[in-house]
Short mmCIF file of C-alpha atoms and ligand atoms in Angstrom, two decimals:
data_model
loop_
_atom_site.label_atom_id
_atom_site.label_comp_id
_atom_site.label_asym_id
_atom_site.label_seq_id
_atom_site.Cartn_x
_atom_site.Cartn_y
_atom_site.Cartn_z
CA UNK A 1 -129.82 -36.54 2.43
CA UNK A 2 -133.21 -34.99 3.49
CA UNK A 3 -133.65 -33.87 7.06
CA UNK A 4 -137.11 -32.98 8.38
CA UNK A 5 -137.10 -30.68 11.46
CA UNK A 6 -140.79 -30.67 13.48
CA UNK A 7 -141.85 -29.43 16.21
CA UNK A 8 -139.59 -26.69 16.51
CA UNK A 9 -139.22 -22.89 18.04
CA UNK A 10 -138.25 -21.83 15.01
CA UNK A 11 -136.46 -18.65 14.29
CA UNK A 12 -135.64 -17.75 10.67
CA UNK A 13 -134.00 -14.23 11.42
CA UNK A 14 -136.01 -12.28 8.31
CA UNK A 15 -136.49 -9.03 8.41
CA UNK A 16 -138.87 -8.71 11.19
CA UNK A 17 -137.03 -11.58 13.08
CA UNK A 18 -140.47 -14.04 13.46
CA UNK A 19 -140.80 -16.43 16.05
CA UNK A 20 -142.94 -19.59 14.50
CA UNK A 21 -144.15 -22.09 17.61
CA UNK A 22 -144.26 -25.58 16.34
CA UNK A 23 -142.30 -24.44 13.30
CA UNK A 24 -140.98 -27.46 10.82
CA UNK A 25 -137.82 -26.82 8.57
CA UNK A 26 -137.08 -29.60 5.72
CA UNK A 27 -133.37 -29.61 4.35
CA UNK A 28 -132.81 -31.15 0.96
CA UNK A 29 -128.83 -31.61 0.19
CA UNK A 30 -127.08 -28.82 1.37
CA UNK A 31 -130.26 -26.41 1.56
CA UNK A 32 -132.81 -25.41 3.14
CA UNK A 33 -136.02 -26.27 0.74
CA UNK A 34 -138.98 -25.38 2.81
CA UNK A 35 -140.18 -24.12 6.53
CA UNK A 36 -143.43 -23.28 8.19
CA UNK A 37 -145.79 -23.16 10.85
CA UNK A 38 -148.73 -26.05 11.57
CA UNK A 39 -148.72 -29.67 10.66
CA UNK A 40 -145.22 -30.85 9.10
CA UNK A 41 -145.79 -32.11 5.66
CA UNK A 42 -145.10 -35.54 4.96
CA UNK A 43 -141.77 -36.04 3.23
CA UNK A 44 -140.80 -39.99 2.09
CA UNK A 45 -137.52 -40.93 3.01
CA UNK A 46 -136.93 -38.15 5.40
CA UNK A 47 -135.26 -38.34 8.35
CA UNK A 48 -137.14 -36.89 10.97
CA UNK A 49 -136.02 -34.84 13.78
CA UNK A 50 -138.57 -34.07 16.12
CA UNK A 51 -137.24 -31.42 18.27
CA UNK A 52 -139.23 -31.09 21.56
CA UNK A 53 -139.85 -27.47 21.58
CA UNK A 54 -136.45 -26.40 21.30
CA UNK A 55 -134.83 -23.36 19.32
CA UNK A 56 -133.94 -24.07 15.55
CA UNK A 57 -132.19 -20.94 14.27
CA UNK A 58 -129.54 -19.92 11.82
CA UNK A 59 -125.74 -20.55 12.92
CA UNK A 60 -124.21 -17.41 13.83
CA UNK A 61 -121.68 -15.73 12.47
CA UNK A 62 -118.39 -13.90 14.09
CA UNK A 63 -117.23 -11.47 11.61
CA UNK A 64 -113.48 -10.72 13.61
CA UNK A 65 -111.32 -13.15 15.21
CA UNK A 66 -107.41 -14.39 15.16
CA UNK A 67 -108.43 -18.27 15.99
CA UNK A 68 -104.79 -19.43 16.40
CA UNK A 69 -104.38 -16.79 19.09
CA UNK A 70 -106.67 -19.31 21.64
CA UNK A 71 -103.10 -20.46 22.52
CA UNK A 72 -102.49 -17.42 24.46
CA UNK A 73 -105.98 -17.42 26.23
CA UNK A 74 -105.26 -16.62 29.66
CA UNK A 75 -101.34 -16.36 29.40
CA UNK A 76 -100.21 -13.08 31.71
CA UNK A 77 -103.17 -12.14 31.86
CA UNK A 78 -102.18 -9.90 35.14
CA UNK A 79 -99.19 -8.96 33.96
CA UNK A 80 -99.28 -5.01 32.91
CA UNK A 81 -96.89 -5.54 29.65
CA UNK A 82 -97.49 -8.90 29.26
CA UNK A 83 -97.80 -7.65 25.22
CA UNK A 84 -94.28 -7.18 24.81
CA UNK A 85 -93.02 -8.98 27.95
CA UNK A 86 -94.71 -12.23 26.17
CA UNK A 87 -96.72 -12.17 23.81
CA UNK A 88 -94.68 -10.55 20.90
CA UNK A 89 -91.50 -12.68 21.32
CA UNK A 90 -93.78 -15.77 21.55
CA UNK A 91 -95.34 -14.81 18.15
CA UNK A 92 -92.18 -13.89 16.60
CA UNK A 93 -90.73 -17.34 17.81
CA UNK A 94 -92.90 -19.99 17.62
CA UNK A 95 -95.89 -18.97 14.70
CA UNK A 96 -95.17 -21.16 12.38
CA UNK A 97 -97.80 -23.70 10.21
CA UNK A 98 -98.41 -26.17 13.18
CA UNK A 99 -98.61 -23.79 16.13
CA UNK A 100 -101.85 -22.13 13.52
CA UNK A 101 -102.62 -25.63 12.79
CA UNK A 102 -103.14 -26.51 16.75
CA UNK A 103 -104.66 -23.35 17.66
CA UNK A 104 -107.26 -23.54 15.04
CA UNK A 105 -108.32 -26.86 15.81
CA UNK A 106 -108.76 -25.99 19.27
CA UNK A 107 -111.34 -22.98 18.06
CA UNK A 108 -112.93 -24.93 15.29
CA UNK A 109 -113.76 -27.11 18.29
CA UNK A 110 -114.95 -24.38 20.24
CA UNK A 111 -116.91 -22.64 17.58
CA UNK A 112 -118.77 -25.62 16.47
CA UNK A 113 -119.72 -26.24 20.18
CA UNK A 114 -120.97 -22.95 20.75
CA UNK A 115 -123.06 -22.36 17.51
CA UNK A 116 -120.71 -20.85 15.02
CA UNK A 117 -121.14 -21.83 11.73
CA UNK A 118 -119.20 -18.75 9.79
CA UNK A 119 -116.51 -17.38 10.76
CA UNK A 120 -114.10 -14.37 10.03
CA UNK A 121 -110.17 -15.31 10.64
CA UNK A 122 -107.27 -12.24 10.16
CA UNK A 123 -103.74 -14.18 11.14
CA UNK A 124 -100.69 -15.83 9.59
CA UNK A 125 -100.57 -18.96 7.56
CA UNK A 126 -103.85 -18.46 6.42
CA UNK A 127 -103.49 -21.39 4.12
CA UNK A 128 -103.58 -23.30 6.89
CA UNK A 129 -106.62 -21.56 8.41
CA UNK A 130 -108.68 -22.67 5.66
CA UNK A 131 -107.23 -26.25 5.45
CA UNK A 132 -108.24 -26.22 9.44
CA UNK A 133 -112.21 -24.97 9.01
CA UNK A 134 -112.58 -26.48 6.00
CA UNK A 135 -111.89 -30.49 7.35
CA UNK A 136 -113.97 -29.39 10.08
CA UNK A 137 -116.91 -28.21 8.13
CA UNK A 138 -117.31 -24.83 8.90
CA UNK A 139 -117.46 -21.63 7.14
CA UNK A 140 -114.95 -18.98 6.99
CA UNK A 141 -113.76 -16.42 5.82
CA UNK A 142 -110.41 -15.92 5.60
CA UNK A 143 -108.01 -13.17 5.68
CA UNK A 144 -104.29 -12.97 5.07
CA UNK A 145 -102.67 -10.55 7.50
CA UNK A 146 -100.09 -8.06 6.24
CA UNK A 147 -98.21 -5.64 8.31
CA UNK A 148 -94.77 -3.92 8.96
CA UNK A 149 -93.87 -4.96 12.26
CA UNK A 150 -91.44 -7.82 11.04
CA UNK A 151 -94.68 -10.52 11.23
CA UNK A 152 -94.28 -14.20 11.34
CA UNK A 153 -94.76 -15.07 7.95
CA UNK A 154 -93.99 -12.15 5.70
CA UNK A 155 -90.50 -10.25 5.60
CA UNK A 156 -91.65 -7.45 3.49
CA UNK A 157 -95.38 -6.28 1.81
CA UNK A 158 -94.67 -8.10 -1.52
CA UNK A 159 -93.97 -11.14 -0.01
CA UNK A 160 -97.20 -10.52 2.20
CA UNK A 161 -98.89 -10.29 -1.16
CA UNK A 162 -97.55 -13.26 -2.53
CA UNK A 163 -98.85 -15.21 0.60
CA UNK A 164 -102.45 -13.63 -0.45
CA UNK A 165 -102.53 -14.95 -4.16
CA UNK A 166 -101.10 -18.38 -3.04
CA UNK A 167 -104.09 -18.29 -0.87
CA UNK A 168 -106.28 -16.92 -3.51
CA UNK A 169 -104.87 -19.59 -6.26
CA UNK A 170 -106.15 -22.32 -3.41
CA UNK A 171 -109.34 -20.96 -2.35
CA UNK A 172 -110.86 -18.98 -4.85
CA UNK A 173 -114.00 -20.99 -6.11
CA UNK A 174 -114.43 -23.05 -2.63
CA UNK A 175 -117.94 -23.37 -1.38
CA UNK A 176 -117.35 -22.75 2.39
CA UNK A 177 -114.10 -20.72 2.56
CA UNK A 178 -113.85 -17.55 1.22
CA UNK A 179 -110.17 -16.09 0.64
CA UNK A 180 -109.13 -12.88 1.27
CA UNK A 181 -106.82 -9.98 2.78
CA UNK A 182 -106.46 -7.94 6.17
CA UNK A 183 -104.05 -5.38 6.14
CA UNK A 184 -103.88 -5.07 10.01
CA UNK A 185 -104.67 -1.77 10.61
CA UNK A 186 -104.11 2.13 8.90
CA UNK A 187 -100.82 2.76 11.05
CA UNK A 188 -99.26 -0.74 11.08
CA UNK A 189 -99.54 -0.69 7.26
CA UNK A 190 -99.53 2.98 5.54
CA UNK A 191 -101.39 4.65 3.03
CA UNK A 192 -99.09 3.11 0.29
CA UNK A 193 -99.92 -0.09 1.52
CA UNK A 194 -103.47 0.88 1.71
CA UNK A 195 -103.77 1.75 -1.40
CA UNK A 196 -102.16 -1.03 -3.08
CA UNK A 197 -104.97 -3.47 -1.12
CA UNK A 198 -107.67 -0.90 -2.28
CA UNK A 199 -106.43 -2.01 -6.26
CA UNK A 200 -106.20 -5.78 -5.37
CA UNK A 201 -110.06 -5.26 -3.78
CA UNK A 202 -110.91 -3.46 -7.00
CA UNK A 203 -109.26 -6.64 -9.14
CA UNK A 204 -111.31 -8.89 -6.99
CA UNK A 205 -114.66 -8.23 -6.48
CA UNK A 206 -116.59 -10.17 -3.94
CA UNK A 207 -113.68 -11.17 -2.15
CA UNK A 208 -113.47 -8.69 1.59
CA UNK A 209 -110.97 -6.67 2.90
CA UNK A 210 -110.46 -7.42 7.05
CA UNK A 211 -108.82 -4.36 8.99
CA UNK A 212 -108.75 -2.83 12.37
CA UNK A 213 -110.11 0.84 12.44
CA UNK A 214 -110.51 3.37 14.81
CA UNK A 215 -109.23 1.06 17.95
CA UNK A 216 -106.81 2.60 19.66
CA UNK A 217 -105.33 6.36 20.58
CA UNK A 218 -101.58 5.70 18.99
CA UNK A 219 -103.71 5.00 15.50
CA UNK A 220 -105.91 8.82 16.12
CA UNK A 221 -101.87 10.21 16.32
CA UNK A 222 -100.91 8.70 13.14
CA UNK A 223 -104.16 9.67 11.33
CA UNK A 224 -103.89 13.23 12.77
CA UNK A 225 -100.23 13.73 11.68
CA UNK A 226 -102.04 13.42 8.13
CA UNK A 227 -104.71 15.61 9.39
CA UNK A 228 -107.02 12.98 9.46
CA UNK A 229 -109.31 10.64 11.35
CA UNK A 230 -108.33 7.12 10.82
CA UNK A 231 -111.49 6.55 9.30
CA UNK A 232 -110.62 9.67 6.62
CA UNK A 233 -106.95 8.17 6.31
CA UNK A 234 -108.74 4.78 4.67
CA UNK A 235 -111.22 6.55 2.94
CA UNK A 236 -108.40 8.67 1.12
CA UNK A 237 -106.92 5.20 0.63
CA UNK A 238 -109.34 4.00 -1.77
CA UNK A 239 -110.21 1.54 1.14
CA UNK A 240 -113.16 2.20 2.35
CA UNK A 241 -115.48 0.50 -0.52
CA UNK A 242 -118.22 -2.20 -0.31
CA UNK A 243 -116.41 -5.71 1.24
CA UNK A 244 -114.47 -3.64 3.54
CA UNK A 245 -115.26 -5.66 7.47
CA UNK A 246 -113.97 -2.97 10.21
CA UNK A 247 -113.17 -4.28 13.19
CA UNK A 248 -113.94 -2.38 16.51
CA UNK A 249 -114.65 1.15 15.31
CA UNK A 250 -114.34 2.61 18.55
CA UNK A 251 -112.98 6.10 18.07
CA UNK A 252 -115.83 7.53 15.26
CA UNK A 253 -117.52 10.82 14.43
CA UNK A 254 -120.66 11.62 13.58
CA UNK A 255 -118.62 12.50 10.21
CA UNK A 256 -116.90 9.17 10.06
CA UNK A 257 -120.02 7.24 10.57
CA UNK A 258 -121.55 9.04 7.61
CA UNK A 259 -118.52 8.28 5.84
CA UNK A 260 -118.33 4.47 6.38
CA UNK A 261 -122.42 4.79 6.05
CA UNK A 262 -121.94 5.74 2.50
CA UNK A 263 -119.11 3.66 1.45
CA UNK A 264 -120.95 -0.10 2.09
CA UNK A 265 -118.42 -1.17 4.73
CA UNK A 266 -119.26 -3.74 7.22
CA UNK A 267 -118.63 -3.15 11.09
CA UNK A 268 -117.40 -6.27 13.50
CA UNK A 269 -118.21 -5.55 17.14
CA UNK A 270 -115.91 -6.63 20.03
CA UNK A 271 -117.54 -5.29 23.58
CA UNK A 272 -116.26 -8.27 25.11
CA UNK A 273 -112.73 -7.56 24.33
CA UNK A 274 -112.86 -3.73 24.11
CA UNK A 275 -114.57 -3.80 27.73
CA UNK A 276 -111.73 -6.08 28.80
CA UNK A 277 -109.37 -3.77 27.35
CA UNK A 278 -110.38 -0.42 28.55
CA UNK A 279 -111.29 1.05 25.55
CA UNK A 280 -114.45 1.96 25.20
CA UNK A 281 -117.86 1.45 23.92
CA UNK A 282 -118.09 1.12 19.98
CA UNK A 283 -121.14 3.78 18.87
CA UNK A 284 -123.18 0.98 17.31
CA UNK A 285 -126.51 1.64 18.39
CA UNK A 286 -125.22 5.25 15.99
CA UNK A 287 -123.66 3.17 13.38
CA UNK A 288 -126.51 0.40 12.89
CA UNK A 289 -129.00 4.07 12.67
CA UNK A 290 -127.10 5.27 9.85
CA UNK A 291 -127.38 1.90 8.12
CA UNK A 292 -124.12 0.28 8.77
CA UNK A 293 -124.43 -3.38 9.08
CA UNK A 294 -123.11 -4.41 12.57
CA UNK A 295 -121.99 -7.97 13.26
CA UNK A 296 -121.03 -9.46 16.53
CA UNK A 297 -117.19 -10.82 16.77
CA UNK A 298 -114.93 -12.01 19.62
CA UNK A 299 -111.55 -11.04 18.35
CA UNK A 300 -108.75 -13.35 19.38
CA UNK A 301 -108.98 -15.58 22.49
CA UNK A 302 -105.96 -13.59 23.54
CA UNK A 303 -107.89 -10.40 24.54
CA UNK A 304 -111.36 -11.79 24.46
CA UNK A 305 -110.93 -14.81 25.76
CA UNK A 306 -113.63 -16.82 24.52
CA UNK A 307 -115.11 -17.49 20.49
CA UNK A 308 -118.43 -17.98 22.41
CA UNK A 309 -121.54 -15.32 21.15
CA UNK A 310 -123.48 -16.03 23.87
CA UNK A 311 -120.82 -14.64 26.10
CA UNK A 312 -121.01 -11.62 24.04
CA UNK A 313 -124.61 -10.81 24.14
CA UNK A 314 -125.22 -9.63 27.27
CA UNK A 315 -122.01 -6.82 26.58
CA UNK A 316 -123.69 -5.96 23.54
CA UNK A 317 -126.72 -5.13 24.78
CA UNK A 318 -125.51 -3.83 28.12
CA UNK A 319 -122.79 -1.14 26.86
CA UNK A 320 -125.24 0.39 24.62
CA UNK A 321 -127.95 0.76 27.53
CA UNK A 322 -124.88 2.06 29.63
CA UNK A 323 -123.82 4.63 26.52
CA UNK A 324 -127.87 5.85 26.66
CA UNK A 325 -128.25 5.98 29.31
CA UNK A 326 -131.52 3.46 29.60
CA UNK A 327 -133.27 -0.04 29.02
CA UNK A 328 -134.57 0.90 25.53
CA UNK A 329 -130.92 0.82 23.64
CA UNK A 330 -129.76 -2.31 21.87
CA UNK A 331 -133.12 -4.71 22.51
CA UNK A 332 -132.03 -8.32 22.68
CA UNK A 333 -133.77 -9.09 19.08
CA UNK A 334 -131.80 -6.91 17.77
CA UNK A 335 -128.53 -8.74 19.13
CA UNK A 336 -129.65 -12.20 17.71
CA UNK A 337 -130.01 -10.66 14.67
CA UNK A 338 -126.51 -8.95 14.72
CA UNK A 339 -125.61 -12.23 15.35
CA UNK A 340 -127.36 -14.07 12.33
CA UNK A 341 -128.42 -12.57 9.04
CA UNK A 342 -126.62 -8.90 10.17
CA UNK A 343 -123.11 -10.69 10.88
CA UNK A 344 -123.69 -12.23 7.37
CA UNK A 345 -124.46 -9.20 5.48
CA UNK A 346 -120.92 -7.66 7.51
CA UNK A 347 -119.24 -10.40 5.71
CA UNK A 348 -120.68 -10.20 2.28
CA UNK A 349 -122.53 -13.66 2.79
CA UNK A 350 -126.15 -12.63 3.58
CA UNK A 351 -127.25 -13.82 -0.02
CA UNK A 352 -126.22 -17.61 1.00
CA UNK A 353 -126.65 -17.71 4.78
CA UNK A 354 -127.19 -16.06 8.07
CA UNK A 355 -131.70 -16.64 7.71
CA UNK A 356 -133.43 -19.61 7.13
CA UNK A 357 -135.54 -19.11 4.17
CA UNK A 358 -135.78 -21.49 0.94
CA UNK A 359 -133.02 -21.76 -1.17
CA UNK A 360 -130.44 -21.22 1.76
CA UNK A 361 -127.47 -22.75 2.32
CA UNK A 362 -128.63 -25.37 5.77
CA UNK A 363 -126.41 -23.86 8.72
CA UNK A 364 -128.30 -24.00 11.38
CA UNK A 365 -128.39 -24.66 14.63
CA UNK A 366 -130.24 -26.27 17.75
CA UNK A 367 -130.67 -24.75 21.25
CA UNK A 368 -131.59 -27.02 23.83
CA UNK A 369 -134.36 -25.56 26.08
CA UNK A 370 -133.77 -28.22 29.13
CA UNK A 371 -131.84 -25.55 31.14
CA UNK A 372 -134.39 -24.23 34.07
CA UNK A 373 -132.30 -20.81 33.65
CA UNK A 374 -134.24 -21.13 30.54
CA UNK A 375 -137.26 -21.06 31.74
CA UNK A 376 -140.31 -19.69 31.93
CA UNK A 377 -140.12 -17.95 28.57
CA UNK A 378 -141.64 -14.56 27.54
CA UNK A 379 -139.68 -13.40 24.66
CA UNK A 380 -137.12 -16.10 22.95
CA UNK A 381 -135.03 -13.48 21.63
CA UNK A 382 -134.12 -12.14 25.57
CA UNK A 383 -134.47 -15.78 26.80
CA UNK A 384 -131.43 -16.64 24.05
CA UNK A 385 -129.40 -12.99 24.66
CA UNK A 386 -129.35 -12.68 28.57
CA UNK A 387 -130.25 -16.51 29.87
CA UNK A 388 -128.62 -18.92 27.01
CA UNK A 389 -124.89 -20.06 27.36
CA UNK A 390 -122.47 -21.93 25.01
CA UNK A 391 -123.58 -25.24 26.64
CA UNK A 392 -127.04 -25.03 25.44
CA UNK A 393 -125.90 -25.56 21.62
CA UNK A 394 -127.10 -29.04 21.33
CA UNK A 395 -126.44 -29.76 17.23
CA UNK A 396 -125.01 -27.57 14.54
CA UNK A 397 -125.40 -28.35 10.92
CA UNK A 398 -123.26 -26.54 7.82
CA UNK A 399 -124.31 -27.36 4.18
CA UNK A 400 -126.38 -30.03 5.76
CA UNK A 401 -123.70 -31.87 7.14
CA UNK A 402 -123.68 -32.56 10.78
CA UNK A 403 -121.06 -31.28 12.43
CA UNK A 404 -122.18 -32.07 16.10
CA UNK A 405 -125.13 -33.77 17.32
CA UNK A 406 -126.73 -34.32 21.05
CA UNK A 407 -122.94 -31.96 21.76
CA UNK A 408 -120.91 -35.03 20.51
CA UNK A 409 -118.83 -32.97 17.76
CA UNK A 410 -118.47 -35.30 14.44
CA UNK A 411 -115.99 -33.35 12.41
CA UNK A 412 -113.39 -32.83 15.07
CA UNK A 413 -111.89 -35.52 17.18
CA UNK A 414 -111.74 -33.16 20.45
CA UNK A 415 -109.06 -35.25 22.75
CA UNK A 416 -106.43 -34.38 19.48
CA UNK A 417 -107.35 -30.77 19.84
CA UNK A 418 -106.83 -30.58 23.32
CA UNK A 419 -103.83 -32.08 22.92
CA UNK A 420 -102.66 -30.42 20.29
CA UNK A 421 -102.46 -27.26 22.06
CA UNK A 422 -101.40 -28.50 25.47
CA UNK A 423 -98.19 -29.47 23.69
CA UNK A 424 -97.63 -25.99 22.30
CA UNK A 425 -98.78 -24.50 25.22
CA UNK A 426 -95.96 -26.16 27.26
CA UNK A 427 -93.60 -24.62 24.57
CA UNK A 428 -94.75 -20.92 25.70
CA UNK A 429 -94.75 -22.30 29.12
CA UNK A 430 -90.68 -22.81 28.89
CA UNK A 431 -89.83 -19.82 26.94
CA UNK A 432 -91.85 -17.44 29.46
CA UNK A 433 -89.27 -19.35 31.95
CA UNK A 434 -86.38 -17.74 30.33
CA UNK A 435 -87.95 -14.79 29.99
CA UNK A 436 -88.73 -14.41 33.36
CA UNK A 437 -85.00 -15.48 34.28
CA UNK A 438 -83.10 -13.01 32.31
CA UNK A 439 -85.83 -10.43 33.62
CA UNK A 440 -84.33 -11.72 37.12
CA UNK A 441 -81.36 -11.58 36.53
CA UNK A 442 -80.95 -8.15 35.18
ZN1 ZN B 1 -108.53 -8.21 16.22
#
């Protein structure tokens, strides 16, 4: 199949992030075999896409996120400990294959409908995960979760481990998912634990390593009864080492972020979720100075909500012009490119996607410019990061396969998503019931 694109806005997210007015892309197969500026060339046999003026950029990428969790978007929200009141005995009871199944579909929908083309999973049943992105054509990278607080699918680490090589035996040489691991975080796994991931990473190059670090205050007390910073307590793990995607990285010293700066880690963002939470503004405008790649993720639709970027950007941007105290911090180019080639490099992926340039794997993306929010337009990149929602996607190709066109989504029958979940959801619905009761009643 050969796709021409003319007549395009067309951002290829290179190293000085271009902008090419009446920009044509062609796509040959699954790649992206030429671009430029001017006159389209002629190409036989091509179908042509003439798009109007409209934004043709790279799909982005969201390097952190528990996609099954969009089952618990919105559930006690207002309900102080609505953690353990809810949300742990409804994971410990009902996470299981289909519940991941259902709440994957539902954010493969969403993703796909909001311009994500790649992303980063860390849950249960990971298996599954993959099974779930890959029928619906996207990218991801996927990460096994281990951790000692009596998880869903694991009893003990070396069964955790067995769950990862099951999912390594299926996945290893796929083209779109990448297997991997996630130990969930320094304290919920141990420096034992640690360091028996840091030898699997060393047996399998290539492959990343998804954790939380640096998040929360009970994590600082367990580093500092080692007389460390959690960031020193991976570090001495063997853990922190090219591959490595760190989630939130909230509580960092300048001595940490030369740490992680020499290491080759990746950091994924979430100022959505950590603004939602409480907990602070990540230093990235520090960490992306030091040379830390920076990506922009949503984590789970539990605390964040949403798997939607654009809901993102204007955080991003905003919390580090809050932290400096001025408009200069975090311009919006430098969020779309977070969001693109940056997200890509977080993930270990940069080499195959995240820019359009010749040779590239064709995920891209269209953004409709009919919105009069939209309008008039100075600078793209702070039309697309304060002015451009979810809603403006209007196509998303991965591999050059269409996965939704004119926002009818091909690869995912919607209604069954929907329904999907509304059927689990009623599940939670009539266990928080009892819960509630025997609260009652005590
Ligand atoms: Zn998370």
């Amino acid at each position: 199949m050969t796709t021409l694109f003319t007549n395009a806005c067309l951002l290829p997210c290179t190293a000085d992030m271009p902008v090419i007015d009446r920009g044509w892309l062609l796509v040959t197969g699954e790649v992206i075999s030429a671009l430029g500026g001017g006159a389209a060339p002629e190409v036989p046999g091509a179908e042509v896409v003439d798009l109007g003026g409209d934004v043709l950029m790279p799909g982005m990428v969201n390097p952190h996120s528990h996609l099954a969790m969009s089952l618990f978007r919105g559930l006690g929200e207002d309900v102080d400990d609505r953690l353990y009141r809810y949300i742990l005995p409804l994971e410990r009871e009902f996470v299981a294959p289909d519940m991941v199944r259902a709440g994957t579909g539902l954010s493969a929908l969403e993703l796909i409908q909001g311009g994500v083309t790649t992303v980063a999973d860390m849950y249960y049943f990971e298996t599954v995960v993959a099974e779930v992105l890959d029928s619906a054509g996207l990218r991801g990278v996927v990460g096994q979760t281990l951790a000692d607080f009596d998880p869903p699918d694991h009893r003990d680490f070396d069964e955790g481990f067995a769950r990862v090589e099951e999912l390594m035996d299926r996945y290893r040489d796929h083209p779109r998912i990448t297997p991997g691991i996630a130990p969930h975080a320094p304290y919920s796994t141990g420096m034992a634990v640690m360091e028996r991931v840091a030898a699997w990473a060393e047996a399998n190059p290539g492959y990343p390593v998804q954790i939380h670090l640096a998040e929360t205050g009970p994590e600082t007390d367990w580093a500092a009864g080692l007389g460390l910073s959690p960031v020193q307590a991976v570090a001495q793990a063997g853990l922190l080492r090219p591959g490595l995607v760190a989630a939130h990285c909230l509580h960092v010293s300048p001595d940490d972020i030369a740490l992680m700066a020499a290491s080759g880690v990746g950091v994924a963002h979430n100022a959505r979720a950590n603004g939602k939470g409480g907990r602070g503004i990540a230093p990235v405008t520090a960490m992306r100075a030091a040379g830390i790649p920076v990506g922009i993720s949503t984590d789970g639709p539990m605390s964040g909500n949403t798997l939607d970027l654009f809901a993102q950007f204007a955080p991003v941007s905003m919390f580090q012009k809050i932290a400096g105290g001025s408009r200069k911090p975090m311009p919006a180019v430098e969020v779309i490119r977070m969001a693109t080639i940056e997200g890509a490099r977080v993930l270990g992926l940069h080499r195959h996607i995240g820019s359009l340039e010749p040779g590239k794997q064709a995920d891209l993306i269209r953004v409709s410019m009919a919105a009069p929010r939209l309008h008039p337009v100075y600078d793209i990149y702070a039309t697309l990061v304060f002015s451009a929602m979810a809603p403006d996607v209007a196509d998303v190709m991965v591999a050059g396969r269409w996965l939704m066109r004119g926002r009818q989504v091909l690869s995912v029958d919607p209604a069954k998503a929907r329904a999907d979940a509304a059927q689990v959801a009623g599940r939670f619905r009539g266990r928080m019931a009892e819960i509630d009761r025997a609260l009652r009643g005590r």
